[in-house]
Coordinates of C-alpha atoms in Angstrom, one line a residue:
M1 CA -44.6 -37.4 62.8
R2 CA -46.6 -37.3 59.6
Y3 CA -45.0 -35.4 56.7
K4 CA -41.7 -35.5 58.5
N5 CA -39.7 -35.1 55.3
L6 CA -41.2 -31.6 54.9
F7 CA -39.6 -30.6 58.1
T8 CA -36.0 -31.7 57.4
P9 CA -33.4 -29.0 56.7
V10 CA -32.1 -28.2 53.3
K11 CA -29.2 -26.1 52.1
I12 CA -29.0 -23.4 49.5
G13 CA -25.4 -22.8 48.9
S14 CA -23.9 -22.6 52.4
L15 CA -27.2 -21.5 54.0
T16 CA -29.3 -24.0 55.9
I17 CA -33.1 -23.6 55.8
K18 CA -34.9 -25.3 58.7
N19 CA -37.6 -26.9 56.7
R20 CA -38.7 -27.5 53.1
F21 CA -41.2 -24.6 52.9
A22 CA -40.6 -21.3 51.2
M23 CA -42.9 -18.3 50.9
A24 CA -43.2 -17.8 47.1
P25 CA -42.6 -14.3 45.9
M26 CA -45.8 -12.3 45.4
G27 CA -46.0 -8.6 44.3
P28 CA -45.5 -6.5 47.4
L29 CA -47.7 -3.7 46.3
G30 CA -48.7 -1.5 49.2
L31 CA -45.8 -2.8 51.4
S32 CA -43.3 0.0 50.7
D33 CA -43.0 3.6 51.8
S34 CA -42.3 6.6 49.7
Q35 CA -38.6 6.3 50.3
G36 CA -38.4 2.8 48.9
G37 CA -38.1 1.0 52.3
F38 CA -40.5 -1.5 53.8
N39 CA -43.4 0.1 55.6
Q40 CA -44.9 -1.3 58.8
R41 CA -47.5 -3.1 56.9
G42 CA -44.9 -5.0 54.9
I43 CA -42.8 -5.7 58.0
D44 CA -45.8 -7.2 59.8
Y45 CA -46.9 -9.2 56.7
Y46 CA -43.6 -11.0 56.2
T47 CA -43.0 -11.5 59.9
E48 CA -46.4 -13.1 60.3
R49 CA -45.4 -15.8 57.8
A50 CA -42.1 -16.4 59.6
K51 CA -44.0 -16.7 62.8
G52 CA -46.2 -19.2 61.1
G53 CA -43.2 -21.6 60.6
T54 CA -42.2 -20.9 57.0
G55 CA -38.5 -21.8 56.6
L56 CA -37.6 -19.3 53.8
I57 CA -39.4 -16.0 53.3
I58 CA -38.9 -14.6 49.7
T59 CA -40.2 -11.1 49.4
G60 CA -42.2 -9.9 46.4
V61 CA -40.4 -8.1 43.6
T62 CA -38.2 -5.1 44.5
F63 CA -36.1 -2.8 42.3
S64 CA -32.7 -1.4 42.4
D65 CA -32.6 0.5 39.0
G66 CA -35.1 3.3 38.9
K67 CA -34.0 4.9 35.7
V68 CA -34.9 2.5 32.8
E69 CA -38.4 1.6 34.1
P70 CA -39.3 4.2 36.7
Q71 CA -42.9 3.0 36.8
S72 CA -42.5 -0.7 36.5
M73 CA -44.5 -1.4 39.7
P74 CA -45.6 1.3 42.1
N75 CA -45.5 0.9 45.9
C76 CA -42.6 -1.6 45.7
P77 CA -39.4 -1.3 47.7
N78 CA -36.2 0.0 46.0
S79 CA -32.9 -1.1 47.4
T80 CA -30.8 1.8 46.0
F81 CA -33.1 4.9 46.0
N82 CA -32.4 5.7 49.6
P83 CA -29.9 3.0 50.8
V84 CA -29.7 4.1 54.4
H85 CA -33.5 4.1 54.8
F86 CA -33.8 0.8 52.9
I87 CA -31.2 -0.9 55.1
R88 CA -32.8 0.5 58.3
T89 CA -36.3 -0.8 57.5
S90 CA -35.0 -4.1 56.1
K91 CA -33.0 -4.7 59.3
E92 CA -36.0 -4.1 61.4
M93 CA -37.9 -6.7 59.4
T94 CA -35.1 -9.3 59.0
E95 CA -34.4 -9.2 62.7
R96 CA -38.0 -10.1 63.5
V97 CA -38.0 -12.8 60.8
H98 CA -34.8 -14.3 62.1
A99 CA -36.3 -14.5 65.7
Y100 CA -38.5 -17.3 64.4
G101 CA -35.6 -19.3 62.9
S102 CA -36.6 -18.4 59.3
K103 CA -34.3 -17.1 56.6
M104 CA -35.2 -14.3 54.2
F105 CA -34.3 -13.5 50.6
L106 CA -34.9 -10.2 48.8
M107 CA -36.4 -10.6 45.3
M108 CA -34.7 -8.2 42.9
S109 CA -35.9 -7.4 39.4
A110 CA -34.3 -6.3 36.2
G111 CA -37.6 -4.9 35.1
F112 CA -40.9 -5.9 33.3
G113 CA -40.1 -4.8 29.8
R114 CA -43.0 -5.6 27.4
V115 CA -45.2 -7.0 30.1
T116 CA -45.4 -3.9 32.3
I117 CA -49.0 -3.6 33.5
P118 CA -50.6 -0.7 31.6
T119 CA -51.9 1.1 34.7
N120 CA -48.4 1.2 36.0
L121 CA -46.7 2.3 32.8
G122 CA -47.7 5.9 32.8
E123 CA -46.1 8.1 30.1
F124 CA -42.9 6.1 30.0
P125 CA -42.3 4.1 26.9
P126 CA -42.1 0.3 27.4
V127 CA -38.6 -1.3 26.9
A128 CA -37.5 -4.7 25.7
P129 CA -34.5 -6.4 24.2
S130 CA -35.8 -5.5 20.7
A131 CA -38.6 -3.5 19.0
I132 CA -41.3 -6.0 19.8
P133 CA -45.0 -5.7 20.6
H134 CA -46.0 -4.8 24.1
R135 CA -48.0 -7.6 25.8
W136 CA -51.1 -5.5 26.6
L137 CA -50.9 -2.3 24.6
D138 CA -50.8 -1.6 20.9
K139 CA -47.3 -0.2 21.3
T140 CA -43.9 -1.2 20.1
C141 CA -41.2 -1.4 22.8
R142 CA -38.0 0.5 22.8
P143 CA -34.8 -1.7 22.7
L144 CA -32.5 -1.3 25.7
T145 CA -29.1 0.0 24.9
K146 CA -26.0 -1.8 26.1
E147 CA -25.3 1.1 28.4
E148 CA -28.7 0.6 30.1
I149 CA -28.1 -3.1 30.5
K150 CA -24.7 -2.4 32.2
S151 CA -26.4 0.2 34.4
I152 CA -29.1 -2.4 35.5
V153 CA -26.4 -5.0 36.2
K154 CA -24.5 -2.6 38.4
S155 CA -27.7 -1.7 40.2
F156 CA -28.1 -5.4 41.1
G157 CA -24.7 -5.4 42.8
D158 CA -25.5 -2.2 44.7
G159 CA -29.0 -3.4 45.7
A160 CA -27.8 -6.9 46.8
Y161 CA -25.0 -5.3 48.9
N162 CA -27.6 -3.1 50.6
A163 CA -29.8 -6.2 51.1
K164 CA -27.0 -8.0 52.7
R165 CA -26.3 -5.1 55.0
G166 CA -30.1 -5.0 55.8
G167 CA -29.9 -8.6 57.1
F168 CA -31.2 -10.5 54.1
D169 CA -29.7 -14.0 53.9
G170 CA -29.6 -14.0 50.1
V171 CA -31.4 -12.7 47.0
A172 CA -33.8 -14.1 44.5
I173 CA -33.5 -12.8 40.9
H174 CA -36.6 -11.9 39.0
A175 CA -36.3 -13.5 36.5
V176 CA -35.7 -15.8 33.6
H177 CA -39.3 -16.6 34.1
E178 CA -42.8 -15.6 32.9
G179 CA -41.6 -13.3 30.1
Y180 CA -40.1 -10.6 32.4
L181 CA -37.2 -8.5 31.0
L182 CA -34.5 -11.0 31.8
D183 CA -36.7 -13.7 30.2
Q184 CA -37.3 -11.6 27.1
F185 CA -33.6 -11.5 26.6
A186 CA -33.4 -15.2 27.0
I187 CA -36.2 -16.1 24.5
S188 CA -35.3 -15.9 20.8
M189 CA -38.9 -14.9 19.9
F190 CA -38.5 -11.7 21.9
N191 CA -34.7 -11.1 21.5
Q192 CA -33.8 -10.1 17.9
R193 CA -30.6 -8.4 18.8
D194 CA -27.4 -8.9 16.8
D195 CA -24.9 -7.8 19.5
E196 CA -23.4 -9.9 22.3
Y197 CA -26.8 -10.0 24.0
G198 CA -28.6 -11.7 21.2
G199 CA -28.3 -14.8 18.9
S200 CA -27.0 -17.9 20.7
L201 CA -28.5 -19.2 23.9
E202 CA -25.3 -18.2 25.8
N203 CA -25.6 -14.7 24.4
R204 CA -29.3 -14.4 25.3
L205 CA -28.5 -15.5 28.9
R206 CA -25.6 -13.1 29.1
F207 CA -27.7 -10.5 30.9
A208 CA -28.7 -13.0 33.6
R209 CA -25.1 -14.2 33.8
E210 CA -23.8 -10.7 34.4
V211 CA -26.3 -10.2 37.1
V212 CA -25.3 -13.1 39.2
E213 CA -21.6 -12.5 38.6
E214 CA -22.0 -8.9 39.7
I215 CA -23.8 -9.9 42.9
K216 CA -21.3 -12.5 43.8
A217 CA -18.4 -10.1 43.2
R218 CA -20.0 -7.5 45.5
C219 CA -21.4 -9.8 48.2
G220 CA -19.1 -12.8 48.2
Q221 CA -19.4 -16.3 46.6
D222 CA -21.1 -17.7 49.7
F223 CA -24.0 -15.2 49.5
P224 CA -26.9 -17.2 48.0
V225 CA -28.4 -16.1 44.7
I226 CA -31.4 -18.0 43.4
L227 CA -33.3 -17.6 40.2
R228 CA -37.0 -17.6 39.3
F229 CA -37.0 -19.8 36.2
S230 CA -39.5 -21.0 33.6
V231 CA -38.4 -24.1 31.8
K232 CA -41.1 -23.8 29.1
S233 CA -43.0 -20.8 27.8
M234 CA -46.3 -22.2 26.6
I235 CA -46.6 -19.6 23.8
K236 CA -48.6 -20.4 20.6
D237 CA -48.1 -16.9 19.2
W238 CA -47.9 -13.3 20.2
R239 CA -50.4 -12.9 23.1
E240 CA -51.7 -16.4 22.6
G241 CA -51.0 -19.0 25.2
A242 CA -51.7 -22.8 25.2
L243 CA -54.1 -24.6 27.4
P244 CA -53.4 -27.8 29.4
G245 CA -53.3 -30.8 27.1
E246 CA -53.5 -28.7 24.0
G247 CA -51.2 -29.6 21.1
F248 CA -49.2 -26.7 19.7
E249 CA -45.9 -25.5 18.3
E250 CA -43.9 -23.7 21.0
K251 CA -42.9 -20.3 19.9
G252 CA -41.1 -19.4 23.1
R253 CA -38.6 -21.6 25.1
D254 CA -39.3 -25.3 24.8
V255 CA -38.2 -27.9 27.4
E256 CA -35.1 -28.9 25.5
E257 CA -33.7 -25.4 25.4
G258 CA -35.1 -24.8 28.9
L259 CA -33.0 -27.7 30.4
E260 CA -29.9 -26.5 28.6
A261 CA -30.5 -23.0 30.0
A262 CA -30.9 -24.4 33.5
K263 CA -27.5 -26.1 33.2
L264 CA -25.9 -22.9 32.0
L265 CA -27.5 -20.7 34.7
V266 CA -26.2 -23.0 37.4
Q267 CA -22.8 -23.0 35.8
Y268 CA -22.9 -19.1 35.9
G269 CA -23.4 -19.2 39.7
Y270 CA -27.1 -19.4 40.6
D271 CA -27.5 -21.5 43.8
A272 CA -31.1 -22.7 43.3
L273 CA -33.8 -22.6 40.6
D274 CA -37.4 -21.7 41.6
T275 CA -39.0 -23.4 38.7
D276 CA -42.3 -23.2 36.8
V277 CA -43.6 -22.8 33.2
G278 CA -45.4 -20.1 31.3
T279 CA -45.2 -16.5 30.3
Y280 CA -47.5 -13.5 30.3
D281 CA -48.7 -14.6 26.9
A282 CA -49.9 -17.7 28.7
W283 CA -50.1 -16.3 32.2
W284 CA -52.7 -18.8 33.5
W285 CA -49.6 -21.1 33.9
N286 CA -47.5 -18.8 36.1
H287 CA -50.6 -17.6 38.0
P288 CA -52.7 -20.8 38.0
P289 CA -56.4 -20.3 38.6
M290 CA -58.6 -23.1 40.0
Y291 CA -59.0 -24.4 36.4
Q292 CA -55.4 -25.6 36.5
E293 CA -54.7 -28.9 38.3
K294 CA -52.8 -28.9 41.6
G295 CA -49.1 -29.3 41.5
L296 CA -49.0 -28.5 37.8
Y297 CA -45.2 -27.7 37.7
R298 CA -44.1 -31.0 39.3
P299 CA -43.1 -32.8 36.0
Y300 CA -41.1 -29.8 34.8
C301 CA -39.4 -29.4 38.2
K302 CA -38.4 -33.0 38.1
M303 CA -36.8 -32.6 34.7
V304 CA -34.8 -29.6 36.0
K305 CA -33.8 -31.4 39.2
E306 CA -32.4 -34.2 37.1
A307 CA -30.4 -31.8 35.0
V308 CA -28.8 -29.7 37.7
D309 CA -27.1 -30.2 41.0
V310 CA -28.6 -27.3 43.0
P311 CA -31.9 -27.2 44.9
V312 CA -35.1 -26.9 42.9
L313 CA -38.1 -25.1 44.4
C314 CA -41.7 -26.0 43.2
A315 CA -44.7 -23.8 43.6
G316 CA -48.0 -24.0 41.7
R317 CA -51.0 -25.0 43.9
M318 CA -48.8 -27.2 46.1
D319 CA -51.0 -26.8 49.3
D320 CA -52.0 -30.4 49.5
P321 CA -49.5 -31.8 52.1
E322 CA -49.7 -35.4 50.7
M323 CA -48.7 -34.0 47.3
A324 CA -46.0 -31.9 48.8
S325 CA -44.5 -34.8 50.8
A326 CA -44.6 -37.1 47.8
S327 CA -42.9 -34.5 45.7
I328 CA -39.9 -34.3 48.1
E329 CA -39.9 -38.1 48.4
N330 CA -40.0 -38.8 44.7
G331 CA -37.3 -36.2 43.8
D332 CA -39.6 -33.8 42.0
C333 CA -38.1 -30.9 43.9
D334 CA -36.2 -30.0 47.1
M335 CA -38.5 -27.3 48.5
I336 CA -42.2 -26.4 48.3
S337 CA -43.1 -22.8 47.6
L338 CA -46.4 -21.6 49.0
G339 CA -47.6 -18.3 47.7
R340 CA -51.4 -17.8 47.9
P341 CA -51.8 -20.5 50.5
L342 CA -49.7 -18.4 52.9
L343 CA -51.9 -15.4 52.1
A344 CA -54.9 -17.5 53.1
D345 CA -53.2 -18.9 56.2
P346 CA -49.9 -17.6 57.4
D347 CA -49.8 -20.4 60.0
Y348 CA -50.0 -23.2 57.4
V349 CA -46.6 -24.7 58.2
N350 CA -47.0 -24.7 62.0
K351 CA -50.5 -26.1 61.7
L352 CA -49.2 -28.9 59.4
R353 CA -46.3 -29.7 61.8
A354 CA -48.7 -29.9 64.7
G355 CA -51.1 -32.3 62.8
R356 CA -53.8 -29.7 62.6
V357 CA -54.4 -30.0 58.9
C358 CA -58.1 -29.5 59.1
E359 CA -57.5 -26.1 60.7
I360 CA -55.6 -24.7 57.7
R361 CA -57.7 -22.1 55.9
P362 CA -57.7 -23.1 52.2
C363 CA -56.8 -20.9 49.3
I364 CA -59.5 -21.1 46.7
S365 CA -57.3 -19.9 43.8
C366 CA -59.9 -17.1 43.0
Q367 CA -57.0 -14.5 42.7
E368 CA -59.5 -11.8 43.7
G369 CA -57.6 -10.5 46.6
C370 CA -54.1 -11.1 45.3
M371 CA -53.5 -10.9 41.5
G372 CA -56.8 -9.1 40.8
R373 CA -56.2 -6.3 43.4
I374 CA -52.5 -6.0 42.3
Q375 CA -53.7 -5.4 38.7
E376 CA -56.5 -3.1 39.5
Y377 CA -55.6 -1.3 42.8
S378 CA -51.8 -1.8 43.2
M379 CA -52.2 -3.7 46.5
I380 CA -51.9 -7.3 47.7
N381 CA -54.5 -8.9 49.9
C382 CA -56.4 -12.1 50.2
A383 CA -60.1 -12.9 49.5
V384 CA -60.5 -15.5 52.3
N385 CA -58.1 -13.8 54.8
P386 CA -59.1 -10.2 55.5
Q387 CA -55.9 -9.8 57.7
A388 CA -53.4 -10.6 54.9
A389 CA -51.1 -7.6 54.4
R390 CA -53.2 -5.7 56.9
E391 CA -52.1 -7.6 60.0
R392 CA -51.8 -4.6 62.3
V393 CA -54.7 -2.5 61.2
T394 CA -57.1 -5.5 61.3
A395 CA -55.7 -7.1 64.5
Y396 CA -58.4 -8.6 66.6
E397 CA -60.0 -6.0 68.8
P398 CA -60.0 -6.9 72.5
V399 CA -63.4 -8.1 73.6
V400 CA -64.5 -6.1 76.6
R401 CA -67.7 -8.0 77.2
D402 CA -68.6 -11.6 77.0
H403 CA -69.5 -12.3 73.4
R404 CA -71.7 -15.3 73.0
P405 CA -72.6 -15.7 69.3
E406 CA -75.3 -18.0 68.0
L407 CA -75.6 -19.1 64.4
F408 CA -78.9 -20.0 62.8
E409 CA -79.0 -21.6 59.3
K410 CA -82.2 -22.3 57.2
A411 CA -80.6 -25.2 55.3
G412 CA -79.2 -28.4 56.7
H413 CA -75.6 -27.4 56.2
L414 CA -73.4 -24.3 56.3
G415 CA -71.9 -22.7 53.2
G416 CA -74.7 -21.1 51.3
N417 CA -73.8 -20.5 47.6
L418 CA -70.4 -22.0 48.3
I419 CA -72.0 -25.4 48.0
P420 CA -73.3 -25.3 44.5
G421 CA -70.4 -23.1 43.5
G422 CA -68.0 -25.8 44.7
A423 CA -69.7 -28.6 42.8
P424 CA -67.3 -28.7 39.8
E425 CA -64.1 -30.6 40.5
F426 CA -62.0 -27.5 39.8
K427 CA -63.8 -25.6 42.6
E428 CA -63.1 -28.3 45.3
D429 CA -61.5 -25.7 47.5
D430 CA -64.8 -23.8 47.8
L431 CA -66.2 -26.8 49.6
A432 CA -63.0 -27.1 51.6
L433 CA -63.5 -23.5 52.8
A434 CA -67.0 -24.3 53.9
K435 CA -65.7 -27.3 55.9
W436 CA -63.0 -25.0 57.4
Y437 CA -65.7 -22.7 58.7
E438 CA -67.6 -25.6 60.1
K439 CA -64.5 -26.7 61.9
Q440 CA -63.9 -23.2 63.3
M441 CA -67.5 -23.1 64.7
E442 CA -66.7 -26.4 66.4
L443 CA -63.4 -25.2 67.9
L444 CA -64.9 -21.9 69.1
N445 CA -67.9 -23.7 70.6
V446 CA -70.3 -21.6 68.6
P447 CA -73.9 -23.1 68.8
V448 CA -75.0 -23.8 65.2
R449 CA -78.8 -24.3 64.7
L450 CA -79.2 -26.0 61.3
N451 CA -82.6 -26.4 59.5
T452 CA -83.8 -23.3 61.4
E453 CA -85.6 -20.5 59.6
V454 CA -85.5 -17.5 61.9
T455 CA -88.5 -15.1 62.1
K456 CA -88.8 -11.6 63.4
E457 CA -90.6 -13.0 66.5
D458 CA -87.7 -15.4 67.1
V459 CA -85.2 -12.6 67.1
L460 CA -87.2 -10.3 69.3
A461 CA -87.8 -13.1 71.8
G462 CA -84.1 -13.9 72.0
G463 CA -83.1 -10.7 73.7
Y464 CA -80.0 -10.3 71.5
D465 CA -77.7 -7.3 72.0
A466 CA -76.7 -7.3 68.2
V467 CA -78.2 -9.0 65.2
V468 CA -76.3 -9.9 62.0
V469 CA -78.5 -10.7 59.0
A470 CA -76.7 -12.6 56.3
T471 CA -79.6 -14.3 54.6
G472 CA -77.9 -14.5 51.2
S473 CA -79.5 -14.3 47.8
A474 CA -81.7 -16.4 45.5
P475 CA -81.2 -17.1 41.8
K476 CA -83.2 -14.9 39.4
V477 CA -85.7 -16.9 37.5
F478 CA -88.2 -16.1 34.7
S479 CA -90.8 -18.1 32.7
L480 CA -89.9 -19.4 29.3
G481 CA -93.3 -21.1 28.6
D482 CA -92.5 -24.8 29.1
D483 CA -90.9 -24.5 32.6
G484 CA -90.9 -28.1 33.5
K485 CA -87.3 -28.5 32.2
V486 CA -86.0 -25.0 33.2
Y487 CA -83.7 -25.2 36.1
T488 CA -81.4 -22.9 38.0
A489 CA -77.6 -23.4 37.8
A490 CA -77.6 -24.3 41.5
Q491 CA -80.2 -27.0 41.0
V492 CA -78.1 -28.7 38.4
L493 CA -74.8 -28.2 40.2
T494 CA -76.0 -29.8 43.4
G495 CA -77.6 -32.7 41.5
E496 CA -81.1 -31.8 42.4
K497 CA -82.0 -31.7 38.7
D498 CA -80.7 -33.7 35.7
C499 CA -80.1 -31.5 32.7
G500 CA -80.0 -34.4 30.2
D501 CA -77.4 -34.9 27.5
E502 CA -77.9 -31.5 25.7
T503 CA -78.6 -28.3 27.5
V504 CA -78.6 -24.5 27.1
V505 CA -77.2 -22.2 29.7
I506 CA -78.8 -18.8 29.7
G507 CA -76.2 -16.3 31.0
G508 CA -72.6 -16.0 30.1
G509 CA -71.3 -14.6 33.3
L510 CA -69.0 -16.4 35.7
V511 CA -71.6 -18.8 37.0
G512 CA -72.9 -19.6 33.5
C513 CA -69.4 -20.2 32.1
E514 CA -68.2 -22.4 35.0
T515 CA -71.5 -24.4 34.9
A516 CA -71.2 -24.9 31.1
L517 CA -67.5 -25.9 31.4
W518 CA -68.2 -28.4 34.1
L519 CA -71.1 -30.0 32.2
A520 CA -68.9 -30.2 29.0
Q521 CA -66.1 -31.8 30.9
H522 CA -68.7 -34.5 31.9
G523 CA -69.7 -35.2 28.3
K524 CA -72.7 -32.9 28.0
K525 CA -73.4 -30.9 24.8
V526 CA -73.8 -27.3 26.0
T527 CA -74.7 -24.0 24.4
I528 CA -74.4 -20.7 26.2
V529 CA -76.8 -17.9 25.2
E530 CA -75.8 -14.4 26.4
A531 CA -77.6 -11.1 25.9
L532 CA -74.4 -9.1 25.7
D533 CA -71.9 -9.2 22.9
K534 CA -69.3 -11.4 24.7
L535 CA -68.9 -13.8 27.6
L536 CA -67.8 -12.5 31.1
A537 CA -68.7 -9.0 30.0
V538 CA -69.8 -8.0 33.5
N539 CA -69.1 -9.4 37.0
G540 CA -66.3 -11.7 35.7
P541 CA -63.2 -12.6 37.7
L542 CA -61.2 -9.6 38.7
C543 CA -57.9 -11.4 37.9
H544 CA -57.4 -11.4 34.1
A545 CA -55.5 -14.7 34.3
N546 CA -58.7 -16.4 35.5
K547 CA -60.9 -14.6 33.0
D548 CA -58.6 -15.2 30.1
M549 CA -58.2 -18.9 30.8
L550 CA -62.0 -19.5 31.3
E551 CA -62.7 -17.6 28.1
R552 CA -60.5 -20.0 26.2
L553 CA -61.5 -23.2 28.1
V554 CA -65.2 -22.7 27.1
P555 CA -64.7 -23.2 23.3
Y556 CA -61.8 -25.6 23.8
H557 CA -64.2 -28.0 25.6
G558 CA -66.8 -27.8 22.8
V559 CA -69.2 -25.3 24.4
K560 CA -71.0 -23.3 21.7
T561 CA -71.9 -19.7 22.4
V562 CA -74.6 -17.4 21.0
T563 CA -74.1 -13.8 22.0
S564 CA -76.1 -10.6 21.6
A565 CA -79.2 -12.8 21.9
R566 CA -82.6 -12.3 23.5
V567 CA -84.3 -15.5 24.6
T568 CA -88.0 -15.6 23.5
G569 CA -89.2 -19.0 24.7
Y570 CA -88.7 -22.7 25.3
A571 CA -91.2 -25.3 24.0
D572 CA -91.2 -28.9 22.7
G573 CA -87.5 -29.3 23.5
V574 CA -86.4 -26.2 21.5
L575 CA -85.1 -22.9 22.9
T576 CA -85.7 -19.9 20.6
A577 CA -83.6 -16.7 20.7
V578 CA -83.4 -13.6 18.6
C579 CA -80.0 -12.3 17.4
G580 CA -80.5 -9.1 15.5
D581 CA -83.0 -10.0 12.7
E582 CA -82.3 -13.8 13.0
E583 CA -84.2 -16.3 15.1
K584 CA -82.2 -19.2 16.4
R585 CA -83.8 -22.5 17.3
I586 CA -81.6 -24.6 19.7
P587 CA -82.8 -28.2 20.5
C588 CA -82.1 -29.1 24.1
D589 CA -83.2 -31.4 26.9
S590 CA -83.2 -28.6 29.4
V591 CA -82.5 -24.9 30.0
I592 CA -80.3 -23.7 32.8
L593 CA -80.8 -20.2 34.2
A594 CA -77.6 -18.4 35.2
V595 CA -78.7 -14.8 35.0
G596 CA -77.7 -13.6 38.4
Y597 CA -78.9 -13.5 42.0
R598 CA -81.3 -11.3 43.9
E599 CA -80.7 -10.1 47.5
E600 CA -82.8 -11.7 50.2
D601 CA -83.1 -9.0 52.8
S602 CA -86.7 -9.3 53.9
L603 CA -85.8 -10.3 57.5
Y604 CA -83.5 -7.3 57.8
R605 CA -86.3 -5.0 56.6
E606 CA -88.7 -6.5 59.2
L607 CA -86.1 -6.0 62.0
E608 CA -84.5 -2.8 60.9
F609 CA -86.1 -0.6 63.6
E610 CA -86.9 -3.2 66.1
V611 CA -83.5 -4.1 67.6
P612 CA -80.8 -1.8 69.1
E613 CA -77.9 -3.0 66.9
I614 CA -78.3 -4.6 63.5
Y615 CA -76.1 -5.3 60.5
L616 CA -76.8 -6.5 56.9
L617 CA -74.0 -8.5 55.4
G618 CA -73.1 -10.7 52.4
D619 CA -75.3 -11.2 49.4
A620 CA -78.2 -10.1 51.4
K621 CA -76.8 -6.6 51.4
K622 CA -75.5 -6.7 47.8
V623 CA -74.8 -9.6 45.5
S624 CA -71.1 -9.7 45.1
N625 CA -68.1 -12.1 45.4
I626 CA -66.9 -14.2 48.3
M627 CA -64.2 -11.7 49.1
Y628 CA -66.5 -8.9 50.1
A629 CA -68.8 -11.2 52.0
I630 CA -65.9 -12.4 54.1
W631 CA -64.2 -9.0 54.4
D632 CA -67.4 -7.1 55.4
A633 CA -68.3 -9.8 57.9
F634 CA -64.8 -9.6 59.5
E635 CA -64.9 -5.8 59.7
V636 CA -68.3 -5.7 61.4
A637 CA -67.7 -8.7 63.7
N638 CA -64.3 -7.4 64.8
H639 CA -65.9 -4.1 66.0
I640 CA -69.1 -5.2 67.7

């Protein structure tokens, strides 16, 4: 059996996990009911991942203390608000999870402190160890009192006791990680207290120590308690994070102190460390976009594993089974945590075990459906899997007639704009997604007619009961005078056109920035010219971690930017643009247009009143992102 070492058991404390896979904790927004229990949506969501073979299911963050931070995260379960109800709904869920041989841990939080998402804060003042700046807002946090700390510690004991009664096999503590409240106490930059909770490392870890001691006292020494732990903070300054490979002075927790903290935390009683790096000041580390390399935490996990004698879990774009297997073999970690990959495909583990790797739907690290929707809409979903966290309401409708779909594609391959979009190395999973769809067509025996441009007459002659028009979009183009060296981003990305050594990208949206970054990484001199006053001003990534990292990567890789500029022409190898009263002249070998796309819906308009049932989908309906193309198509197809 290939990857056999990923399917050997592992112990956390006295608990045996059937394989080396854990579902990483992800914000469970929308998975709770008004009484703080798990709603049916949440029960179905976690059960589906257990059914898919994952050995350990770790819930997203839940709360036990509702007094200090009443609005830390809405729609999340609370283990002490209504204990009887929480235990009842938990029991229903854990019994289903256990039926598949999986174990389940409840993640419990001390709070968010200075990193509380502004939309969730409401009128409540943010709290922290000390009077320090809030991460997002121009507010100073209120220091927690010792009485409040003791109250939170007690609530952990109460909540863990209720979790145990509800059938959970252990708890995961949130967290000396990512700059959450317990982490703020642990980091000297944030903790400026002069009482027993501040000063030395041992004092700064006292809060985390009291939490595990309280839980063990209430639930027994053999009840597993694991900790989400960041070994290094990656902080350059307040609200300023470091990029991969960047030299900087660590203002947060550096590796040396991180390893000492790991040893102390295990000494205090934590049974495993779920390890990563970063904080919300550098949150593209904890929530890595596609611009981060895969398996980015492995070196740090290995250092922790060599320092402690408890299991180490490693997440962070670990969906490559070769990488995962090698990480176990090389001693980088003991377990592989899959977060977003299990949103994309809840059956990841079972498919891998059965040797069906090519059938695993890839996560593309866009964070549109998960982190982005958590931030903006307080719900967790997945861009490429419309059923994630909606398993019951989007279950496949029974087909009452013989559906025989046929797919016609104008080009010589499937994928549309995924193909140029996936050209940069950091977008490789876009191409993997296109290949996944190709494989699905093959498995489902769907006839695919490539290099076939469909006309109105073809459709009418086919006698189809329903017609779905998804003819996509075309790049917007305009004349600049000398158009012989003016290309679209798609032409350059696919290699159809060579941009030369020095180029100007017109348009500082997502496509323009990613194209410029990719070219710069390949040694090109690139300038972005943008009409608005900043890059990614419109139609940027919904997840701010992606947006913030891309904004910083562009100048870091030497890409120049000219904003608030109106391009006036291109001639004799010089682009001219007007910025206010100033005319800029930019020498370049070519100009790349990345100014958006235009819907291609002409076939739909021709057929609109000619066939009995017709749908317009994807970019042909409205130019948007991949999530809505997939979601809309699923919604329509599931109800034809």
